[in-house]
One Martini backbone bead per residue (centre of mass of N, CA, C, O) as a GRO file, in nm:
protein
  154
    1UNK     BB    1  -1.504   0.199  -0.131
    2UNK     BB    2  -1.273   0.374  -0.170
    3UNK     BB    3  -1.422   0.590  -0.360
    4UNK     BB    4  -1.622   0.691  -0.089
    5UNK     BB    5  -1.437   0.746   0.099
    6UNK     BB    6  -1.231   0.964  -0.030
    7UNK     BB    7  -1.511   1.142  -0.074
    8UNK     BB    8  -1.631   1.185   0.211
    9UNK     BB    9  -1.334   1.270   0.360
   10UNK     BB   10  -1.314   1.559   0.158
   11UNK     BB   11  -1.624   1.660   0.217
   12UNK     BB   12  -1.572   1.709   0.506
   13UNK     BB   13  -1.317   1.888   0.518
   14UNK     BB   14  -1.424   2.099   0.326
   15UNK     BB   15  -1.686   2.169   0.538
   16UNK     BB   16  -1.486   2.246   0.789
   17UNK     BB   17  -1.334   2.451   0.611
   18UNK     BB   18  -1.531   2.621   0.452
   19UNK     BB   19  -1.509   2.586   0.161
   20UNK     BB   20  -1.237   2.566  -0.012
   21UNK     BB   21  -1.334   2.601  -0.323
   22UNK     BB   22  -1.313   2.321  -0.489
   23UNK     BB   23  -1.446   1.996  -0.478
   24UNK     BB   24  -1.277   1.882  -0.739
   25UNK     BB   25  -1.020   1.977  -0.694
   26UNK     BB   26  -0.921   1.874  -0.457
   27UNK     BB   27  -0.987   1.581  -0.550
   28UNK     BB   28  -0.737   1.587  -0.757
   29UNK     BB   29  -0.521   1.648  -0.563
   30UNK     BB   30  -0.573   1.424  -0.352
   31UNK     BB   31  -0.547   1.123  -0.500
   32UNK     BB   32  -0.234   1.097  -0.504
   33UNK     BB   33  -0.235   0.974  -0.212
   34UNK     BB   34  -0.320   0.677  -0.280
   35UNK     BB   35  -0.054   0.557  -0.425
   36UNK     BB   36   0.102   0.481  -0.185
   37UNK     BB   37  -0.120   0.275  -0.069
   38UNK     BB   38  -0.157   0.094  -0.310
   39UNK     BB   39   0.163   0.007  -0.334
   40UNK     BB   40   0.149  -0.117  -0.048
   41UNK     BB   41  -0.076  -0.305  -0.073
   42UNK     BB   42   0.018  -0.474  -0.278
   43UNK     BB   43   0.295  -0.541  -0.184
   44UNK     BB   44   0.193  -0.701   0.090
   45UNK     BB   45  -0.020  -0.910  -0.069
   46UNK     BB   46   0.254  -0.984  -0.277
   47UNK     BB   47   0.484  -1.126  -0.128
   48UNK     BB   48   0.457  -1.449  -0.084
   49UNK     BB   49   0.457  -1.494  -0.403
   50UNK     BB   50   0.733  -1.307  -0.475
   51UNK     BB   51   0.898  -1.514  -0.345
   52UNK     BB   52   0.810  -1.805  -0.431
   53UNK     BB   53   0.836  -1.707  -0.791
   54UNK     BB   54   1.170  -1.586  -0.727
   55UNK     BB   55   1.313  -1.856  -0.752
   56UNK     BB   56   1.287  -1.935  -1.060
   57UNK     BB   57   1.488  -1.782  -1.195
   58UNK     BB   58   1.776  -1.934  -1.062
   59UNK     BB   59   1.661  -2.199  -1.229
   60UNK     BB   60   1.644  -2.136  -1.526
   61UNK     BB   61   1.958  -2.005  -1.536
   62UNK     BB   62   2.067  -2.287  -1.463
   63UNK     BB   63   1.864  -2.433  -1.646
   64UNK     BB   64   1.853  -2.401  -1.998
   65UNK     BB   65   1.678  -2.610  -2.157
   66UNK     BB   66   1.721  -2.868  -1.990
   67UNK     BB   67   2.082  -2.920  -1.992
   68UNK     BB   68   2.227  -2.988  -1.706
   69UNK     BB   69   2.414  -2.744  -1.657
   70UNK     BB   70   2.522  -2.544  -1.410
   71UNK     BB   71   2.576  -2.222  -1.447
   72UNK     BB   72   2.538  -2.148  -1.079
   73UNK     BB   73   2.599  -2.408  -0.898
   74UNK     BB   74   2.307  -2.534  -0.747
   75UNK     BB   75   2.182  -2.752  -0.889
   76UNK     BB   76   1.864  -2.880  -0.788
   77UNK     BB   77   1.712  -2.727  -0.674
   78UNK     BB   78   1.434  -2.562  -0.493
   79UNK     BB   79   1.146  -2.490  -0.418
   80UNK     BB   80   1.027  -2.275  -0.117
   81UNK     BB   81   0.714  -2.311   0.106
   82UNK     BB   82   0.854  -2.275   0.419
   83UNK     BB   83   0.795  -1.938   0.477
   84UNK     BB   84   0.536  -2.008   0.709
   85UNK     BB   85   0.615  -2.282   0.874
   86UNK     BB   86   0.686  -2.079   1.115
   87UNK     BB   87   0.674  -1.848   1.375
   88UNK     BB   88   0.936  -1.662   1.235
   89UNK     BB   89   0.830  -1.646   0.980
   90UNK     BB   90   0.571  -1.521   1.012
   91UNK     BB   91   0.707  -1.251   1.154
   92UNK     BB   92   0.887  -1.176   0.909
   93UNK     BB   93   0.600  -1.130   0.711
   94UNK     BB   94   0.439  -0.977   0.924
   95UNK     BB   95   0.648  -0.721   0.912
   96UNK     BB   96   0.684  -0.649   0.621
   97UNK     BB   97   0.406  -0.593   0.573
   98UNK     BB   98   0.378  -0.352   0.811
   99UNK     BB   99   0.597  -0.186   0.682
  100UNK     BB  100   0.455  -0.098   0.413
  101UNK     BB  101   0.206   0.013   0.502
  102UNK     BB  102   0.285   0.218   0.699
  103UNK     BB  103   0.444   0.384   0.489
  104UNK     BB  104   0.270   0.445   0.321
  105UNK     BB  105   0.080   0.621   0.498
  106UNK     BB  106   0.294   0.839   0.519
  107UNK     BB  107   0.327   0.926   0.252
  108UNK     BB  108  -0.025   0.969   0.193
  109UNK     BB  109   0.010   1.219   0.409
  110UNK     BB  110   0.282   1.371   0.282
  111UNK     BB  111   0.091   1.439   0.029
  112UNK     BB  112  -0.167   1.566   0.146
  113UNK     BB  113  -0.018   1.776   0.279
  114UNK     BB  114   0.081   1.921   0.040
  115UNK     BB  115  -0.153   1.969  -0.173
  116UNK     BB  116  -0.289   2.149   0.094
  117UNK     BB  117  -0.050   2.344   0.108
  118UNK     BB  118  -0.078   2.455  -0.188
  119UNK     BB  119  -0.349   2.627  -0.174
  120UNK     BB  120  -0.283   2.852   0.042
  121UNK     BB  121  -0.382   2.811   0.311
  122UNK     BB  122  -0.463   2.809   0.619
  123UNK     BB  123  -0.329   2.586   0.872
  124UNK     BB  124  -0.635   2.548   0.969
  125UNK     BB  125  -0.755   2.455   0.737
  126UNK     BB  126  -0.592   2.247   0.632
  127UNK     BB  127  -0.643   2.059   0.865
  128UNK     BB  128  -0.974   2.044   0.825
  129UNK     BB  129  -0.897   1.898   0.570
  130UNK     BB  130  -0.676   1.621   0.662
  131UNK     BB  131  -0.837   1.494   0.871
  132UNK     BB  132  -1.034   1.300   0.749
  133UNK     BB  133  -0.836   1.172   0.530
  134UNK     BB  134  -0.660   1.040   0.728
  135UNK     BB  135  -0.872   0.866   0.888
  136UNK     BB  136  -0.910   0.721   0.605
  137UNK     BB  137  -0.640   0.600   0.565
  138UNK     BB  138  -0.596   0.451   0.878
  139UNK     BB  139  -0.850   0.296   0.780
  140UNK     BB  140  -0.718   0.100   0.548
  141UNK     BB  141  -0.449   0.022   0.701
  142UNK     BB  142  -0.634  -0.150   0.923
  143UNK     BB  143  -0.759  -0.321   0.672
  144UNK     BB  144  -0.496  -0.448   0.582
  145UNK     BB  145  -0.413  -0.567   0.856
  146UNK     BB  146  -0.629  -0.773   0.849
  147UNK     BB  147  -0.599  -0.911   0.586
  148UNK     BB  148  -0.340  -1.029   0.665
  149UNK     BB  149  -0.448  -1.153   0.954
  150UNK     BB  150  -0.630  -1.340   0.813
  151UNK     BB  151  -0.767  -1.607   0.725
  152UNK     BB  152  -0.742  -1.827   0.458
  153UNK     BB  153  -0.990  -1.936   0.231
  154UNK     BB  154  -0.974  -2.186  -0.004
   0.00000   0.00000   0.00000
């Protein structure tokens, strides 16, 4: 679906642009816009298993091999997975969250609007050609941040 879109969006935007240069060639300059969107998407949804795998670390160094040293000082510490059993604390995973997508979309418009503004076009073809892109970037991070937002049914 990403790269239907991606494709769809490419091609409305050549076509209303009337058609400057090649369409594959295009579409290989612009696809690089997606790597800052696919990286904050990871890195969004991939938050709170990274933030509850990432305390594994310090407990590791702290007792090597099982050999009850307390090598950092923290005792018997445990892992914690009660940061999002408060309404706080889910509201501060679900801004870094959507802080994450938004800059990512930012990025992937700042970078198709160069790769664009590089075919050397003039400045309204130019927009005519990566208004349809943008639109379908912000629907990306739309769709991203609903599934943030959505139940999860395990």
């Amino acid at each position: 679906m990403l790269a239907a879109g991606f494709f769809a969006a490419v091609w409305a935007g050549w076509l209303w642009s009337r058609k400057p240069g090649s369409l594959e060639r295009l579409c290989g300059r612009l696809v690089h816009s997606l790597i800052p969107i696919s990286i904050a998407h990871h890195a969004a949804h991939d938050l709170v298993d990274t933030i509850v795998k990432s305390q594994y670390l310090p407990l590791a160094l702290n007792e090597p091999f099982g050999t009850d040293a307390d090598l950092l000082g923290i005792g018997h510490a445990h892992v914690m997975t009660s940061l999002q059993n408060s309404a706080s604390g889910a509201l501060a995973v679900n801004a870094r969250q959507t802080f994450a997508l938004v800059i990512g979309l930012v990025i992937g418009v700042a970078v198709a609007h160069s790769k664009a503004a590089a075919e050397g076009l003039p400045s309204p073809c130019v927009m005519k050609l990566e208004l349809p892109l943008a639109v379908c970037m912000v629907g990306y991070t739309a769709f991203g941040l609903w599934l943030l937002g959505a139940a999860a049914i395990a």
